Coordinates of C-alpha atoms and ligand atoms in Angstrom, one line a residue:
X1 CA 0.0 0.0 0.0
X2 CA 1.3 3.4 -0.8
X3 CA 1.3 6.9 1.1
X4 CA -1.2 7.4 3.9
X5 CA -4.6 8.7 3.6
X6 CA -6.2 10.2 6.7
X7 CA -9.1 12.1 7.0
X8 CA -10.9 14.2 10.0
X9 CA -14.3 14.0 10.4
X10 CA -16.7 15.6 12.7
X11 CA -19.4 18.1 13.2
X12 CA -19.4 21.5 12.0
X13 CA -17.3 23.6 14.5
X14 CA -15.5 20.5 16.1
X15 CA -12.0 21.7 15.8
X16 CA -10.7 19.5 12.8
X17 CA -8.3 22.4 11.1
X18 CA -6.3 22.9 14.1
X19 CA -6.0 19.4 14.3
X20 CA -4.9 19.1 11.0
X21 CA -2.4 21.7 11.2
X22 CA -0.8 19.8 14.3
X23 CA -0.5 16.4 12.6
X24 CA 1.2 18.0 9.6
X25 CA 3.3 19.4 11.9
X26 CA 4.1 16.1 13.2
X27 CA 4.4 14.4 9.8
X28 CA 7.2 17.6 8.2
X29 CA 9.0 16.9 11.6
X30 CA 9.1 13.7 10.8
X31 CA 10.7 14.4 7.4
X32 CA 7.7 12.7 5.8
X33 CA 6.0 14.9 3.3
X34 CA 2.0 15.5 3.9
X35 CA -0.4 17.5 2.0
X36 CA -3.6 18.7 3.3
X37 CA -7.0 18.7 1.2
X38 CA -10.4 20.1 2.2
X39 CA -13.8 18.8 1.1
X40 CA -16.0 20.0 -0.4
X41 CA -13.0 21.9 -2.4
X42 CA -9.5 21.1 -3.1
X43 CA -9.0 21.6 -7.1
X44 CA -10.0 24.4 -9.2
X45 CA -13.0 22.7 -10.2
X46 CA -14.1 21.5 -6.6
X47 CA -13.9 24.7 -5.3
X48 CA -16.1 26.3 -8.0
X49 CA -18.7 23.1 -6.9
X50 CA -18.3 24.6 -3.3
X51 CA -19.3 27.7 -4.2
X52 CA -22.3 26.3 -5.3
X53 CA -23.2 24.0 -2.7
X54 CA -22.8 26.1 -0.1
X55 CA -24.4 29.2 -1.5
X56 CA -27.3 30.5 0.9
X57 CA -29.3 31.5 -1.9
X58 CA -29.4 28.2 -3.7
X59 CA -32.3 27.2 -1.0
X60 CA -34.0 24.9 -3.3
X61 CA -31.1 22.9 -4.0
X62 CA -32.6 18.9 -4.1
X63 CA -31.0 16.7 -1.2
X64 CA -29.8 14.3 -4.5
X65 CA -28.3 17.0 -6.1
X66 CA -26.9 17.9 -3.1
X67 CA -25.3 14.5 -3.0
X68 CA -24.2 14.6 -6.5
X69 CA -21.9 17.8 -6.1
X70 CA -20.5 16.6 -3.3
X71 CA -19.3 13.6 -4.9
X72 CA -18.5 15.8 -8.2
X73 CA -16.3 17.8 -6.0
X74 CA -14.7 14.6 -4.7
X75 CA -14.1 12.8 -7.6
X76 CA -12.0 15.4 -9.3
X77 CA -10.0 15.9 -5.6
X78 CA -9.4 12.2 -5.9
X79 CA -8.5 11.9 -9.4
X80 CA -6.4 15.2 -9.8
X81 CA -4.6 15.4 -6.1
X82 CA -5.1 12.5 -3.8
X83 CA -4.3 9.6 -5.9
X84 CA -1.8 11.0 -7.4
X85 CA 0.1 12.4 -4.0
X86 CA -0.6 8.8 -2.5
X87 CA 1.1 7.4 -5.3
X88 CA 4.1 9.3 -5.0
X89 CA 4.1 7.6 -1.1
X90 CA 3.2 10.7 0.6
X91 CA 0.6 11.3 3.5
X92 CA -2.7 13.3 2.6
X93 CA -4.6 14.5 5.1
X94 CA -8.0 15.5 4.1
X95 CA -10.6 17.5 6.0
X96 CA -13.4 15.8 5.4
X97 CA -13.9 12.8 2.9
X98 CA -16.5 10.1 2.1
X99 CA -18.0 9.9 5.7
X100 CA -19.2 13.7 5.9
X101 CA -21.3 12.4 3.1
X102 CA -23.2 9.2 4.5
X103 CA -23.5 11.5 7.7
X104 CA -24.9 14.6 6.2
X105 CA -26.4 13.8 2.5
X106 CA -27.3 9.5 4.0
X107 CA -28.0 10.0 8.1
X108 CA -29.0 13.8 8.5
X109 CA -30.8 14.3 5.1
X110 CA -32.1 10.4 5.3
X111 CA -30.7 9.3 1.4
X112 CA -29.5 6.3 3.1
X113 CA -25.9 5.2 3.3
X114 CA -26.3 2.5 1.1
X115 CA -27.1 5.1 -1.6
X116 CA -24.3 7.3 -0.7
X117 CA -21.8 4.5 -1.0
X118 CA -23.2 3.8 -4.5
X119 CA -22.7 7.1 -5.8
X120 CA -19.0 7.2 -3.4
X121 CA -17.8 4.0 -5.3
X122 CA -17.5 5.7 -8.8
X123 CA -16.0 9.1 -7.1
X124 CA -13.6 8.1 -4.3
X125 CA -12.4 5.1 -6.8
X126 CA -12.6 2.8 -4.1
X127 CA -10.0 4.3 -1.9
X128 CA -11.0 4.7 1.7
X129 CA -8.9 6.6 4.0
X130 CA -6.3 4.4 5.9
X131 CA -7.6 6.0 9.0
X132 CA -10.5 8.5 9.9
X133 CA -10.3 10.5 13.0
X134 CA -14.0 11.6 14.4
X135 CA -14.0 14.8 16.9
X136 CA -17.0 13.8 18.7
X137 CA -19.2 17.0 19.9
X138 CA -22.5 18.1 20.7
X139 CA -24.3 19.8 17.7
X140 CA -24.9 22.5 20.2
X141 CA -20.9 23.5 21.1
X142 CA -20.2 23.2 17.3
X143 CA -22.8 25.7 16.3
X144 CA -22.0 27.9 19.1
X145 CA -18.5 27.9 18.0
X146 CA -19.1 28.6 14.2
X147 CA -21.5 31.5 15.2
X148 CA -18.6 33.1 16.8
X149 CA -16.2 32.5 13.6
X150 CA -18.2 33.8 11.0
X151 CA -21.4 33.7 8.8
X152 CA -22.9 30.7 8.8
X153 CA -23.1 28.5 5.1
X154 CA -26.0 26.9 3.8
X155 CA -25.4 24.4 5.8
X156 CA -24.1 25.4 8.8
X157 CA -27.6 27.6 8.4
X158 CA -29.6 24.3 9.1
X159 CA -31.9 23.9 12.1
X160 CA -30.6 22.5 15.6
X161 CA -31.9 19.2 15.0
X162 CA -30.5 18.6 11.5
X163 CA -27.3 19.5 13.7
X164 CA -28.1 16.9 16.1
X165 CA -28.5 14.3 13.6
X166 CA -25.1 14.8 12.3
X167 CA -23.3 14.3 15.5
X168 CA -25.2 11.1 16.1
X169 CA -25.1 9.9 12.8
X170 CA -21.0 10.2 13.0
X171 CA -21.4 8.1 16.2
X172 CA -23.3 5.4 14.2
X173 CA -20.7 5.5 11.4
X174 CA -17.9 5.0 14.1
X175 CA -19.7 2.2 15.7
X176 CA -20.4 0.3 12.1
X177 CA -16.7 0.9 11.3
X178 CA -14.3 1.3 14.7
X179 CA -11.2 -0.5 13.0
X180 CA -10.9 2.6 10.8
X181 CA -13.2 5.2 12.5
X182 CA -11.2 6.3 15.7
X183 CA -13.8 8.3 17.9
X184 CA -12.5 11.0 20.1
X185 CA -13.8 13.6 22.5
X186 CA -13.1 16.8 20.9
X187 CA -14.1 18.6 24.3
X188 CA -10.9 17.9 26.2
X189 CA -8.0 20.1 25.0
X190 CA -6.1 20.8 21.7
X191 CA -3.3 18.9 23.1
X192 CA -4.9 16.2 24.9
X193 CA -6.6 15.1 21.6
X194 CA -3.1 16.2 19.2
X195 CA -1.4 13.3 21.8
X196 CA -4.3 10.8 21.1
X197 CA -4.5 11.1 17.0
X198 CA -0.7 10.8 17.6
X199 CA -0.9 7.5 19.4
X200 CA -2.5 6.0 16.7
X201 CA -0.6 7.3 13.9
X202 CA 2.4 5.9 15.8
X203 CA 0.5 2.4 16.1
X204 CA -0.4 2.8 12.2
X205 CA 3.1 2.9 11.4
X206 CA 4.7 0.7 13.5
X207 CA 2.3 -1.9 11.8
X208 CA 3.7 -0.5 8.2
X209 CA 7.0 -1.0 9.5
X210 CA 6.4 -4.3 10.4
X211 CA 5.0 -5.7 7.0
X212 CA 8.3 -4.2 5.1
Ligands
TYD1 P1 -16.9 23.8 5.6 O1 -17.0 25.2 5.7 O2 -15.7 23.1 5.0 O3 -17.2 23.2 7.1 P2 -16.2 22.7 8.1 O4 -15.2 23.8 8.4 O5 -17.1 22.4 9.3 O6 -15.6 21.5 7.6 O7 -18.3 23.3 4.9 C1 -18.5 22.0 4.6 C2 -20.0 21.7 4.9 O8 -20.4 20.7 4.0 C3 -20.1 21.2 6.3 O9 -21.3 21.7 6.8 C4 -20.3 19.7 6.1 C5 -20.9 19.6 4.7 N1 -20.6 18.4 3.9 C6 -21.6 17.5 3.6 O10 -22.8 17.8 3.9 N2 -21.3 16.4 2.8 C7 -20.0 16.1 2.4 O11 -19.8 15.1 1.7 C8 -19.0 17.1 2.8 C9 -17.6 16.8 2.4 C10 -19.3 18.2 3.6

C-alpha cells in the first residue's frame, strides 16, 4: 500500500483544522511529506462546486443534487490530487472525505448510506482513508463555535436538529466501522486530543514497519 490517507471528520465547528495543522506538523518533523486537502473543495474545479453548494441563496437545491456535487467535487480531488500524492508515497490528510457524506447527505438528510456509497464508489475510486479521525461533539458547542467565527453556510444555516443528527449519525458511522473510525472527544483540550490522533498514527506505522 502506498502513502497514507487520513481524514478528520466531525461536526461542523469540532476543531478538525487545528488538528490538521498539528499532525502536519508532526508528519514535516518527521521528514515525511504531507499534503492537506479540504472537502467540499481542493482543485479548481471542486472549489467552484463549493461555491455552489454552499451558497445560501441556492435554498432549493434537491437533497440528490446535493449529494451529486459533493461527490463531483470529490471525484476530481481524488483523481487530480489525492491519488496522485498517494502514489508518489506521501501522507494526505484531508478535512473531510467520504463519511461527511453518509453523515450529512445519507444519516442527517435520510438518502441512506447505502445510496451514498453507490454514488462514493465511482468518485472516491474505491480508496477509503487508511484512517479517519471523528472529533465527537455536541451539535450544540459546534454551532455555538461557528456562530462566533463567522457567517454561517448553507449548511451550517440548518436547524438545531438537522445538527443533532449529524453528530449522532457520526457516532453510528464509528460504531459500524471502529477499525478505521477512531472516535475522540473533541471537548478535552487541543493537546490532549493532538497526543491521542498521535498515538494511533504511531501504532499505524509501526504496523507499516512491520509488513516491510
Ligand atoms: P466547511 O466550511 O468546509 O465546514 P467545516 O469547516 O465544518 O468542515 O463546509 C462544509 C460543509 O459541507 C459542512 O457543513 C459539512 C458539509 N458536507 C456535507 O454535507 N457532505 C459532504 O460530503 C462534505 C464533504 C461536507
Amino acid at each position: 500500500m502506498k502513502g497514507l490517507f487520513i481524514s478528520m471528520e466531525g461536526p461542523d465547528g469540532s476543531g478538525k483544522s487545528t488538528q490538521i495543522d498539528l499532525l502536519k506538523k508532526y508528519f514535516n518533523d518527521k521528514g515525511i511529506e504531507c499534503i492537506i486537502t479540504r472537502e467540499p473543495g481542493g482543485t479548481n474545479i471542486s472549489e467552484k462546486v463549493r461555491g455552489i453548494i454552499l451558497d445560501k441563496n441556492n435554498s432549493e437545491m434537491d437533497y440528490m443534487t446535493e449529494l451529486l456535487l459533493y461527490a463531483s467535487a470529490r471525484a476530481q480531488l481524488v483523481a487530480e490530487v489525492i491519488i496522485p500524492a498517494l502514489n508518489e508515497g506521501k501522507c494526505v490528510i484531508s478535512d473531510r472525505f467520504v463519511d461527511s457524506s453518509a453523515v450529512y447527505q445519507g444519516i442527517a438528510r435520510g438518502l441512506g448510506i447505502e445510496t451514498v456509497y453507490e454514488v462514493n464508489k465511482y468518485a472516491t475510486r474505491g480508496r477509503f482513508p487508511d484512517k479517519t479521525f471523528l472529533l465527537d461533539l455536541p451539535a450544540e458547542a459546534g454551532i455555538a463555535r461557528k456562530k462566533k467565527q463567522a457567517e454561517l453556510d448553507r449548511l451550517e444555516s440548518e436547524k438545531l436538529e438537522f445538527h443533532q443528527r449529524v453528530a449522532e449519525g457520526y457516532r453510528e458511522m464509528a460504531a459500524r466501522d471502529p477499525e478505521r473510525i477512531v472516535k475522540l472527544d473533541a471537548t478535552k483540550t487541543v493537546e490532549e486530543i493532538h497526543e491521542a490522533i498521535i498515538s494511533v498514527i504511531e501504532e499505524l506505522m509501526n504496523f507499516a514497519d512491520a509488513l516491510r
